[in-house]
Structures are given as structure tokens and as C-alpha cells.
mmCIF file of C-alpha atoms and ligand atoms in Angstrom:
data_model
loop_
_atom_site.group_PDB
_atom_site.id
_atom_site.type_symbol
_atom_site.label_atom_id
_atom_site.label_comp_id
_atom_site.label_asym_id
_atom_site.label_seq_id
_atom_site.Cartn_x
_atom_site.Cartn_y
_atom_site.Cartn_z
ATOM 1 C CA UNK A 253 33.742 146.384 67.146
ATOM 2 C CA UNK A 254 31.443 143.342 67.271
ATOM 3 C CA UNK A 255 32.063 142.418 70.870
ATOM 4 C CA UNK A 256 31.611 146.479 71.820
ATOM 5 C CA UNK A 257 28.505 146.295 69.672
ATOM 6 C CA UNK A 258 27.090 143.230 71.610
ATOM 7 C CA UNK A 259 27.934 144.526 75.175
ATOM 8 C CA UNK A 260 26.028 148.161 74.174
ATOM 9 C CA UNK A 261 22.703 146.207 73.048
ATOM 10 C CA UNK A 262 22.785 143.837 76.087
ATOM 11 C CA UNK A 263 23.474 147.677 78.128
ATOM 12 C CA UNK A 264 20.534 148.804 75.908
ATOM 13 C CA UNK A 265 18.570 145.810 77.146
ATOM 14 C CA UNK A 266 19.543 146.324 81.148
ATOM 15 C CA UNK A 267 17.936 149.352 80.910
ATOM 16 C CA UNK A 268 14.927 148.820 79.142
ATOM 17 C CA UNK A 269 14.423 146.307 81.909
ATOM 18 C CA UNK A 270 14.934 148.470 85.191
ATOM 19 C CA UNK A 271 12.695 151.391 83.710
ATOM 20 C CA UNK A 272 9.960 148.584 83.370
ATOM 21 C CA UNK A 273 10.314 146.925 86.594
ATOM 22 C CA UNK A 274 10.898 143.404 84.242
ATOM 23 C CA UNK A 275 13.820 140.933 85.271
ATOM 24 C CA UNK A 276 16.605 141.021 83.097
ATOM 25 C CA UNK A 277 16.951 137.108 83.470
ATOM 26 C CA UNK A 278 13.655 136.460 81.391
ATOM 27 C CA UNK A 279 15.027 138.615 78.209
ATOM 28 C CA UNK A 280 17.366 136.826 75.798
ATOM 29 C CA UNK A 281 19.163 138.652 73.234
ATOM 30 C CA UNK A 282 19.669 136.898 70.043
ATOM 31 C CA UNK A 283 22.726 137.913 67.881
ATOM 32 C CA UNK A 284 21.312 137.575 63.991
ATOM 33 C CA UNK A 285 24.304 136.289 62.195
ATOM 34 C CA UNK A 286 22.797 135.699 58.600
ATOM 35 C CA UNK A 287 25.091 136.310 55.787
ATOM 36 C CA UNK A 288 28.369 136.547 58.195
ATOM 37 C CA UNK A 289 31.136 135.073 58.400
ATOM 38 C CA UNK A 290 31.914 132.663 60.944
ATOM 39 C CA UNK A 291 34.799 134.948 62.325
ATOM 40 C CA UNK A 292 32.179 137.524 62.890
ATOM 41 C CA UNK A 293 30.376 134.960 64.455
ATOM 42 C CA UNK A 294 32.997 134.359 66.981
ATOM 43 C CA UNK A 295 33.278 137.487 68.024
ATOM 44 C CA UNK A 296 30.159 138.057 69.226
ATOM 45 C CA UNK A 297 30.334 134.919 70.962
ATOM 46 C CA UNK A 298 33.390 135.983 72.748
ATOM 47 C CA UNK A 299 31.760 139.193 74.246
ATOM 48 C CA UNK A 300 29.299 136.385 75.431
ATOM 49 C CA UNK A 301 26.894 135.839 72.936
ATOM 50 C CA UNK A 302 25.533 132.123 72.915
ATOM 51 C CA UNK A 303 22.151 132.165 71.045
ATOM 52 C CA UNK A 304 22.310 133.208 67.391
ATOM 53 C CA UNK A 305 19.647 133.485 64.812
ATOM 54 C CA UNK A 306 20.265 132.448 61.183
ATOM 55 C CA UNK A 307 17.092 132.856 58.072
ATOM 56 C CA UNK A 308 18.284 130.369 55.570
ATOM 57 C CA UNK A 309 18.771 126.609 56.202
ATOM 58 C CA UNK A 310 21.809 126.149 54.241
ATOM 59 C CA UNK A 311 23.574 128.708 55.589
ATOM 60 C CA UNK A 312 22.541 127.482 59.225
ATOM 61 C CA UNK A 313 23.605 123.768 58.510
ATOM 62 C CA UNK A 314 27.186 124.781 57.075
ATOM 63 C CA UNK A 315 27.818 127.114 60.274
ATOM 64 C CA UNK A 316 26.726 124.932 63.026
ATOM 65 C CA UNK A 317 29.818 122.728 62.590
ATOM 66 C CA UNK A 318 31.856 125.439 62.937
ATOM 67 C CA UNK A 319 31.044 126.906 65.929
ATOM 68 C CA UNK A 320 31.308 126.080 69.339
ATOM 69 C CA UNK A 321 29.242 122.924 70.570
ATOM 70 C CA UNK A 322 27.053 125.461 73.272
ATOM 71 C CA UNK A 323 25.827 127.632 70.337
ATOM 72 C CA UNK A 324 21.797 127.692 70.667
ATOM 73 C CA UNK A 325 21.015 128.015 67.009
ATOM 74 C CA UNK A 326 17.610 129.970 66.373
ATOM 75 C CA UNK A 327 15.833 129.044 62.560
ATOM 76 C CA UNK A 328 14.161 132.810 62.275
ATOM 77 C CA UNK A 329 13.253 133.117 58.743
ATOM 78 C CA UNK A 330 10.691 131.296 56.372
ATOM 79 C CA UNK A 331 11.317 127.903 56.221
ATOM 80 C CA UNK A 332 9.846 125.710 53.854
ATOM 81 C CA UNK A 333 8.555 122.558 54.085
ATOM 82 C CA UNK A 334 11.220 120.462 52.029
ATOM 83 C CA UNK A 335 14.087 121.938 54.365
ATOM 84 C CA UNK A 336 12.275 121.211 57.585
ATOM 85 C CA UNK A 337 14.756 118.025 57.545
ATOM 86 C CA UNK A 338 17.905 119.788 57.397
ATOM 87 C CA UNK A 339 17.265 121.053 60.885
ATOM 88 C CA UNK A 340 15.191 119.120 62.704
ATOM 89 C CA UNK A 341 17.383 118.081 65.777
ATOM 90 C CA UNK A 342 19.763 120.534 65.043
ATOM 91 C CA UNK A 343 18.510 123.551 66.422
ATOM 92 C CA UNK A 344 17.249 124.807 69.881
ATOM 93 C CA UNK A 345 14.210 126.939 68.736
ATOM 94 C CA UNK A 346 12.441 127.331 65.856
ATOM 95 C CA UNK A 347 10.971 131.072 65.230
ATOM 96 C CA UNK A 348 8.715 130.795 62.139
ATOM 97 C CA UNK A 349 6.111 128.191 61.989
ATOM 98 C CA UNK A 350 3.437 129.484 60.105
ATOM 99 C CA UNK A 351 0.662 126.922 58.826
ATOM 100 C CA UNK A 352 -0.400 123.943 59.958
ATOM 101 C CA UNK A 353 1.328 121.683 57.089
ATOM 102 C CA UNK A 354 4.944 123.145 58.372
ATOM 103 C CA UNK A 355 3.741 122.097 61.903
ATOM 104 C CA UNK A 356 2.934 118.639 60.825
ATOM 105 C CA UNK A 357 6.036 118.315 58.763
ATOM 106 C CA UNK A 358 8.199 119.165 62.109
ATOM 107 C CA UNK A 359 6.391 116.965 63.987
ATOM 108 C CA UNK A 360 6.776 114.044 61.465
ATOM 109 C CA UNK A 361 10.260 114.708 60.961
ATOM 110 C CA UNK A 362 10.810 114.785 64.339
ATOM 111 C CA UNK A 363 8.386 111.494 65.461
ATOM 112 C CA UNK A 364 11.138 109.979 62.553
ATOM 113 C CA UNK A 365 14.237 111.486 64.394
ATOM 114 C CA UNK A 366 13.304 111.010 67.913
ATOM 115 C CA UNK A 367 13.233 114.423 69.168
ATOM 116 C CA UNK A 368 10.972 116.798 70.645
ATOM 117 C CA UNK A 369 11.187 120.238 68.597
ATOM 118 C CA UNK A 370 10.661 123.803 70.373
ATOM 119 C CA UNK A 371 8.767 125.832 68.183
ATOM 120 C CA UNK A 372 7.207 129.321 68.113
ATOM 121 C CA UNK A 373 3.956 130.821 65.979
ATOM 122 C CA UNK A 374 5.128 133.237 63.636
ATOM 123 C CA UNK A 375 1.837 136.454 63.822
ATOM 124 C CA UNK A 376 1.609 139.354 61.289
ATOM 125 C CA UNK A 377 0.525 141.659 63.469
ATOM 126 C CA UNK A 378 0.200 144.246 61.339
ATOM 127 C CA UNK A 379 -1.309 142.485 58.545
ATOM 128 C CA UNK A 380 1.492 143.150 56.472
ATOM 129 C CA UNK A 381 1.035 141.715 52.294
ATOM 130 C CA UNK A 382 4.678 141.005 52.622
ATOM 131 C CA UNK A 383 5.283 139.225 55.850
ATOM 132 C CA UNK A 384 4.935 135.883 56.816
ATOM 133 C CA UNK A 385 2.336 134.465 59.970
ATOM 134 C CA UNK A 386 -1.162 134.645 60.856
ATOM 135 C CA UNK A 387 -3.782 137.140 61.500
ATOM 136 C CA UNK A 388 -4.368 136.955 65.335
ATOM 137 C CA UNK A 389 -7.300 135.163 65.083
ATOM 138 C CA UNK A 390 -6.362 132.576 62.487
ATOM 139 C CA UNK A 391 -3.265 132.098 65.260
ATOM 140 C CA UNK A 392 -5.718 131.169 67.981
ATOM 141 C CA UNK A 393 -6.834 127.812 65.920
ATOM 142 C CA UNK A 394 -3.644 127.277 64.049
ATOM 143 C CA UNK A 395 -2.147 126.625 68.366
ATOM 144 C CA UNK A 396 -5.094 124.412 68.729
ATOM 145 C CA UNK A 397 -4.666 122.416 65.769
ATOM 146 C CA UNK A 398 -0.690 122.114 66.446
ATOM 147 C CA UNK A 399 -0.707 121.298 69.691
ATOM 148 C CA UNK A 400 -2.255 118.495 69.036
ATOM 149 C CA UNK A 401 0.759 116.624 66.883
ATOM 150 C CA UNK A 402 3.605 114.921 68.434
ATOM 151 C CA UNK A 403 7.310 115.465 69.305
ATOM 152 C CA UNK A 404 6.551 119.345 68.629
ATOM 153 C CA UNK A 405 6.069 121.826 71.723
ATOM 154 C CA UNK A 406 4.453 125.409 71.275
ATOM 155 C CA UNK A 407 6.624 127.662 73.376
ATOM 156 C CA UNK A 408 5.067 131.037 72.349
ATOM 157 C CA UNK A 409 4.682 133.595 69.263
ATOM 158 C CA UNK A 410 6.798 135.533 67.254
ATOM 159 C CA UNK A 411 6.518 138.387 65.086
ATOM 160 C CA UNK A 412 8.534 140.436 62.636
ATOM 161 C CA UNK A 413 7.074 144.469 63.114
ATOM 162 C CA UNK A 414 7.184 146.593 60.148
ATOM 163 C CA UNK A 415 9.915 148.804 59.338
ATOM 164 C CA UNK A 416 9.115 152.247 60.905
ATOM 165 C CA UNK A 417 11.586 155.416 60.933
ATOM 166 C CA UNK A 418 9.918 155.871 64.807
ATOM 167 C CA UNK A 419 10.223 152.699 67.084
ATOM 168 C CA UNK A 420 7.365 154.208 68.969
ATOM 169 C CA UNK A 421 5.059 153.000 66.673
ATOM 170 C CA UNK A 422 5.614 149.533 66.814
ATOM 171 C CA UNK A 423 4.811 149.584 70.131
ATOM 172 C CA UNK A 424 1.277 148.935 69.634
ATOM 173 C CA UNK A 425 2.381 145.572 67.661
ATOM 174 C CA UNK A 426 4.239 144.492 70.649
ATOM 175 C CA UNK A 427 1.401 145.047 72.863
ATOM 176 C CA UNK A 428 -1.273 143.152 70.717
ATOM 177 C CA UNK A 429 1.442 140.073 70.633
ATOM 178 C CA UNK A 430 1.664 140.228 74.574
ATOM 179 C CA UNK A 431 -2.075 140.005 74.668
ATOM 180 C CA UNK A 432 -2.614 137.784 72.518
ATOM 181 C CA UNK A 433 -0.302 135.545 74.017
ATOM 182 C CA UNK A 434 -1.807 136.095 77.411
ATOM 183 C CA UNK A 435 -5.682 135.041 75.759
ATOM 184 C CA UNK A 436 -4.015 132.322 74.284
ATOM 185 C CA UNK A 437 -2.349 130.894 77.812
ATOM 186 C CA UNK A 438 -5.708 131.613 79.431
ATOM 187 C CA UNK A 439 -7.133 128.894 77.283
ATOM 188 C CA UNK A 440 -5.598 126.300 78.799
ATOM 189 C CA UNK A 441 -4.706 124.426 75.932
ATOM 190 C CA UNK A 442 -2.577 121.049 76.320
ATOM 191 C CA UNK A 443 0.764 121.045 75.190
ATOM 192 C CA UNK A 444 0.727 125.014 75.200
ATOM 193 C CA UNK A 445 2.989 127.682 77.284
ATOM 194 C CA UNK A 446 2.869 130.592 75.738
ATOM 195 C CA UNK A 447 6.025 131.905 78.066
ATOM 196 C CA UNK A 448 8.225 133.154 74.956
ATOM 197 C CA UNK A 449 7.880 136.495 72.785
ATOM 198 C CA UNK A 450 10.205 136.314 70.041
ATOM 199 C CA UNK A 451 9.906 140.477 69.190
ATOM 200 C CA UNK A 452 12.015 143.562 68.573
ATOM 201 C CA UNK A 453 14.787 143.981 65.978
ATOM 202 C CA UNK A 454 17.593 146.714 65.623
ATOM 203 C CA UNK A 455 15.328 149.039 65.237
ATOM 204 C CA UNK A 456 12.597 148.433 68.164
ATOM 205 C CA UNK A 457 14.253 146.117 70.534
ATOM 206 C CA UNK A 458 14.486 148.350 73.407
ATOM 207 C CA UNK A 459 10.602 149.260 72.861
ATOM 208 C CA UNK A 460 9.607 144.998 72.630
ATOM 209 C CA UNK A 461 12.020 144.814 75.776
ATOM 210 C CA UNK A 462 9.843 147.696 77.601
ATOM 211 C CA UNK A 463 6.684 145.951 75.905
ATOM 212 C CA UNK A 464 7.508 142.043 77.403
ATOM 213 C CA UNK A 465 9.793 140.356 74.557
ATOM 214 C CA UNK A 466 11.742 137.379 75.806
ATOM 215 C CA UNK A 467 13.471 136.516 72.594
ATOM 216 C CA UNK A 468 15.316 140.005 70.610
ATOM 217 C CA UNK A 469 16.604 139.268 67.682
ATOM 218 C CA UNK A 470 19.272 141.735 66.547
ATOM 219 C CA UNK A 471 21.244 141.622 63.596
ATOM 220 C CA UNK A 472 22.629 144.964 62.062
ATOM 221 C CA UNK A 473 22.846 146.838 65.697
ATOM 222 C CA UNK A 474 25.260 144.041 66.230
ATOM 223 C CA UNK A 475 26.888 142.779 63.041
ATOM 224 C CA UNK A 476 26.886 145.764 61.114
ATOM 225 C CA UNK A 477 25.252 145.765 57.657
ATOM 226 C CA UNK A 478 25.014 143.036 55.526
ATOM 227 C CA UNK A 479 25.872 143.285 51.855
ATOM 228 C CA UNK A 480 23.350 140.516 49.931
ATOM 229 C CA UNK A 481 25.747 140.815 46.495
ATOM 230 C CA UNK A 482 28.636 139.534 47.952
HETATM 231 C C1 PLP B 542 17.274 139.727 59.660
HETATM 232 C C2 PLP B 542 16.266 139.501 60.714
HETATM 233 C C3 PLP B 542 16.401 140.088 61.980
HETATM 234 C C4 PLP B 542 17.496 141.078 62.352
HETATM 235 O O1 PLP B 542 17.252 142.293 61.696
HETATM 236 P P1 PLP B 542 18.104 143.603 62.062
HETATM 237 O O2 PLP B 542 17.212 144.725 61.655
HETATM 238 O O3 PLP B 542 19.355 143.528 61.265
HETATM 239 O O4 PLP B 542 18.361 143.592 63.510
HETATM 240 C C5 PLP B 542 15.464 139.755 62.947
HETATM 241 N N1 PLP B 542 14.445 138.903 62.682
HETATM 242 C C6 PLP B 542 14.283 138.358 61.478
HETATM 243 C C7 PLP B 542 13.140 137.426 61.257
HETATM 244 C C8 PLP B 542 15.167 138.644 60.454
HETATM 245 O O5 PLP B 542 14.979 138.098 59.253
#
């Protein structure tokens, strides 16, 4: 069921792709594995899957070891500052930088570990109470000010859209985040490429395909629901 579910979203995907004259090879579909079982896990890997996107650092840390070695973990939810150490060096991207004192504790960790993290901007769009991320304008200075510490590297922006019954009308969130990205790589700024969109969930990934995403992050169109009260 997992593996059918995976090979129907990346079908999903194809197709957004051809109807917008995008390549395929520059969207990445993320399967969101948080709360599931490793087994679960697997199964989506066997139908292919290789990136996977986990919200809660504890969770991330005990799975890692227990999947295959060319698993490109993805940190997508909040993180907060006294974790940042759990994962620094440990995973391939991280989603949800959202201040400058979260940038500057990856970068210290990471001056301390000898790596070079990948991270993203996490935007609120919408200006959403409860969601995480910037305003688009406080984004603009909050790249500025990041790309400025060491051993991190700005790879783009990410947002989480609200939850609408109609993807259509995220779409409009999807497009601001493309432009804003653009304005942002038009700035030259060192130590910026603003080449990844991290946008698009179960419910709207085939409209942030049509709308530019290179990052989808899909959890319940994959996995199934989660129960929280397990
Ligand atoms: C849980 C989660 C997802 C996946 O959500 P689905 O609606 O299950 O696809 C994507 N992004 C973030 C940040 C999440 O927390």
C-alpha cells in the first residue's frame, strides 16, 4: 500500500511537470515519515524513496540508525535551539530555520563539528498566528544577516501553506515564495542560491509542483494517517 502510494504521488508529480513545461529532474519528492514506524519507512524506500522528512529530533536521531546508510534525512519541523546538536552532521537539509539565533547556533555547532550545514528559510507566507517563519520582508534581512556566519549555506526557502479544503488557493502562496526567492537571488548576496523551494504537502503538492517547488514534502498521501495517541 505504501510503495503503491509512493509510485501514484511521484505519477502525480510527472504530470504536474509535463503540463508546466518544468523538468521532472529538478522536483524532489520527500516521503514525511514522522510518527512511523521504521517498517513503514522501508517500504517507501523500497518503491524508491530515498529522501525522508522527520519534525521532531528525537524521533529523527533514533531512526537514522536504522535505516539504510543512503537515506537523505530532511529536519522539517521547528527545531529549537538546544536540539540543534543532535543533528548537526547528521542530516542532509535542514527545512526550518527561522531566526537568526537558530542560524548562529547551526553555524556554531557546526564551526565545532567540522561540517558545512545545508539549510533553508522557513516564510509564513500567509501570515499565519500559528505557523512558524518570517514575514517576506523580515526574510530578506534575516538571508543577509545569515549568510554571513560560517559552515552554514542558504540553499533556498521553505514554507508550510495553510490548510485549505481547495488546493487552488494556495496557489497564490506558492507564487509569492517563487518570487520572493527570485528578488532574493537577484540580490546577489554571498553565500546565497536561492535554487530550492521546499513547498506543497498532501494536500497542494501537485499545485507547488505546477507553481516551481523543488522540495514536496508528503506525508499522509503517502503514509496514511498518523494517530498522535499511540
Ligand atoms: C507533517 C508535515 C508535512 C506532511 O504533511 P501531510 O499533510 O501529511 O502531507 C509536511 N511538512 C511539514 C513541515 C510537516 O510538519
Amino acid at each position: 500500500m505504501i510503495g503503491e502510494n509512493y509510485k501514484a504521488v511521484q505519477e502525480n508529480i510527472d504530470k504536474a511537470c509535463a503540463d508546466t513545461g518544468r523538468n521532472r529532474d529538478e522536483v524532489t519528492l520527500i516521503a514525511v515519515s514522522k510518527t512511523k514506524p521504521v517498517n513503514e519507512l522501508m517500504e517507501a524506500y523500497n518503491a524508491g524513496a530515498r529522501d525522508f522528512g522527520e519534525n521532531y529530533v528525537q524521533e529523527l536521531v533514533d531512526k537514522i540508525p536504522q535505516m539504510p546508510a543512503d537515506v537523505r534525512w530532511h529536519m522539517i519541523g521547528h527545531l529549537q535551539r538546544n536540539k540543534v546538536k543532535y543533528i548537526v552532521g547528521k542530516v542532509h537539509l535542514i527545512h526550518s530555520v527561522d531566526s537568526l539565533r537558530l542560524a548562529e547556533e547551526i553555524s556554531k555547532e557546526s564551526v565545532k563539528n567540522n561540517v558545512v550545514s545545508n539549510i533553508l528559510l522557513e516564510v509564513n507566507v500567509a501570515g499565519e498566528e500559528s505557523k512558524w517563519g518570517g514575514s517576506l520582508e523580515e526574510t530578506i534581512e534575516l538571508v543577509k544577516q545569515a549568510a554571513q556566519l560560517p559552515n552554514i549555506k542558504i540553499h533556498g526557502l521553505m514554507t508550510v501553506a495553510p490548510y485549505v479544503e481547495n488546493s487552488e488557493d494556495n496557489r497564490q502562496v506558492f507564487v509569492k515564495l517563487k518570487k520572493l526567492s527570485v528578488d532574493i537571488n537577484a540580490q546577489n548576496i554571498d553565500n546565497v542560491n536561492m535554487s530550492v523551494l521546499s513547498m506543497g504537502m498532501t494536500g497542494d503538492y501537485i499545485v507547488a509542483a505546477q507553481e516551481g517547488a523543488t522540495l514536496l514534502r508528503v506525508g499522509t498521501g503517502i503514509f496514511g494517517a498518523r494517530n498522535y495517541n499511540k
